[in-house]
XYZ file of C-alpha atoms in Angstrom:
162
model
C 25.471 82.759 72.188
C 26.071 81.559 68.340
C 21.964 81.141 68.097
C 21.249 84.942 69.521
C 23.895 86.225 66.865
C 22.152 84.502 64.244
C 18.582 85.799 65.021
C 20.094 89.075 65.221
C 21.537 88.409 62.064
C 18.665 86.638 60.459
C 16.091 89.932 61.713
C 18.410 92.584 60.283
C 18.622 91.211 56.594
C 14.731 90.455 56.582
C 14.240 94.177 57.911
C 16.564 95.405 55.188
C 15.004 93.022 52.483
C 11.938 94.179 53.708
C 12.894 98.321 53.538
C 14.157 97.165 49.997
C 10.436 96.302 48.751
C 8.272 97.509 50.829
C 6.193 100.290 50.888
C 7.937 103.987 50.924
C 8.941 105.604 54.191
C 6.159 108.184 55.638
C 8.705 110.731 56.208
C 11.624 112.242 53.738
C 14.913 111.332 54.210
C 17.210 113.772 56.353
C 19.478 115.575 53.840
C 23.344 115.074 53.491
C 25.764 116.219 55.586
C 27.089 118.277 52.531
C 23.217 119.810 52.250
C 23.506 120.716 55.910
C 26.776 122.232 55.673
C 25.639 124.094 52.607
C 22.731 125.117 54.213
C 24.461 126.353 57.366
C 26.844 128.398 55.104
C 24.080 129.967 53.619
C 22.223 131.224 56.861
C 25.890 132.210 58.393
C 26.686 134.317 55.473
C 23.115 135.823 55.342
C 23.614 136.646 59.263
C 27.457 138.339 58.492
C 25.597 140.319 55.883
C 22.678 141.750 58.032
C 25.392 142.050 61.239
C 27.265 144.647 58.740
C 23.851 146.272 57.145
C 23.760 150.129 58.558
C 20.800 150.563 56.004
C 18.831 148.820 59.054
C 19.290 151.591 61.423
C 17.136 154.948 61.141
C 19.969 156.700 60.717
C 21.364 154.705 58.057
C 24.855 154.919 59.552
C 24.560 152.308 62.116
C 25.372 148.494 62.070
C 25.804 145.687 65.003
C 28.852 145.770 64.198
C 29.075 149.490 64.768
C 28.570 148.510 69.337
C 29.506 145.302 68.624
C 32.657 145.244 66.593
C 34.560 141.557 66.080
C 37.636 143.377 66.088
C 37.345 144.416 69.936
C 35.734 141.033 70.821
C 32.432 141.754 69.810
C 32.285 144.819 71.859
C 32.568 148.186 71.878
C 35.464 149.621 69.645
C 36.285 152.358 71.835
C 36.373 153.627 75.507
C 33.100 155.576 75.866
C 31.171 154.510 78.302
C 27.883 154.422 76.461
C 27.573 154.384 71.939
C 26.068 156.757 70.549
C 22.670 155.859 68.203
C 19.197 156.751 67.627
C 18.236 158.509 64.220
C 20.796 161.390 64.308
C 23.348 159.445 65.663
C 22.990 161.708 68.699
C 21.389 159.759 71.982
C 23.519 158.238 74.099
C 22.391 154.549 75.231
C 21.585 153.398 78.484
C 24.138 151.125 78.946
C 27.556 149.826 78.330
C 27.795 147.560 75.473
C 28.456 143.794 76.037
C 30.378 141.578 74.594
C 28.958 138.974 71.795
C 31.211 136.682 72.647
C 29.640 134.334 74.763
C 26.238 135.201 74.004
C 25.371 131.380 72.826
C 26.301 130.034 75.870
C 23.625 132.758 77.616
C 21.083 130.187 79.903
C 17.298 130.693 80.113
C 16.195 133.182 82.593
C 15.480 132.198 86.273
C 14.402 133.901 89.566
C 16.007 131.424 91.931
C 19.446 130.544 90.935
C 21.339 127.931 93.324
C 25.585 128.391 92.843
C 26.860 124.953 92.207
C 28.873 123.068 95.079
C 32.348 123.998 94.262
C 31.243 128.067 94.314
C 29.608 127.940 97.589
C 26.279 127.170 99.741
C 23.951 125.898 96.750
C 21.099 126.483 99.374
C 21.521 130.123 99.295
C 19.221 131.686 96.816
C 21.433 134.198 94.545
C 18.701 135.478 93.324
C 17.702 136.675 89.413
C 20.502 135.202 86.659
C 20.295 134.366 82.957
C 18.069 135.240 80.259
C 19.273 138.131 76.992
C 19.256 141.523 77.375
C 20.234 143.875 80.902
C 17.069 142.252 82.663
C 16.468 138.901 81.189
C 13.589 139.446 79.313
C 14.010 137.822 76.459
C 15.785 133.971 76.016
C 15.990 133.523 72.292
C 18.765 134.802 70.155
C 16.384 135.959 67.982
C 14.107 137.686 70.136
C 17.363 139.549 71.311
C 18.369 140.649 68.317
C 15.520 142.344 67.657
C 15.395 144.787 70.532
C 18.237 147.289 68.987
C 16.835 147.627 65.891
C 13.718 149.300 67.863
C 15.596 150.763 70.521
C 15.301 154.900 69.757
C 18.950 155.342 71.468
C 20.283 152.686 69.482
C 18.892 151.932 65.487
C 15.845 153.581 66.168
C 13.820 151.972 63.857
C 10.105 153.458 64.623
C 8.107 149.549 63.529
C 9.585 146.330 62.679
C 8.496 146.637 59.376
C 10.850 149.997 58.626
């Protein structure tokens, strides 16, 4: 038991000696936790900034934030049963807004899904579940994101580009 501790011993401080003076690692080193933190900071302020930016709507009156306020749980701040949008501010959308609140725990899309054992007969089919938006069409975040900005009862943007 002493011997194997040694050789483990003995092949860790030749593979550091070794990293010491030999040649340079192919690949960069991954950056600091404070670098990560930093960078995450960055991208989650960027993201509060566009969530808030009406200019990004047609109509330069709407926001996320305006269906999707974090003040009402990242819903809708009021009781109508559809918002308002498009480039007038006049269409009514096609459907209630949901809530952002769990949207990062949204799974992929699937035809078949099975309910687990504690909800019920797993071999029963219940049919379509998962995936963003009303019919699953999408399973990025980012994908999904993008669909109101074109949407012409929502921010009615007429290209991605406006």
């Amino acid at each position: 038991m002493r011997l194997i501790g040694l050789v483990v011993a003995s092949v860790c401080l030749a593979g550091s000696a070794w990293s010491a003076d030999g040649p340079a690692m192919p690949w960069e080193p991954t950056p600091s936790a404070e670098a990560a933190y930093a960078r995450a900071a960055a991208i989650g302020e960027l993201g509060g900034k566009l969530f808030f930016d009406s200019s990004l709507s047609a109509s330069g009156q709407m926001s996320c934030a305006s269906c999707h306020d974090p003040a009402h749980g990242f819903a809708a701040p009021n009781a109508l049963p559809v918002q308002r949008g498009g480039p007038d501010m006049r269409r009514a959308g096609i459907r209630a807004v949901p809530s952002l609140m769990y949207a990062q725990d949204t799974p992929p899309f699937t035809e078949h899904f099975f309910a687990a054992e504690d909800e019920g007969d797993e071999s029963v089919d219940q049919g379509p579940a998962g995936g963003r938006d009303w019919d699953g069409r999408v399973d990025r975040a980012r994908d999904q994101a993008t669909l109101p900005l074109l949407d012409r009862n929502e921010m009615a943007n007429a290209t991605p580009a406006a």
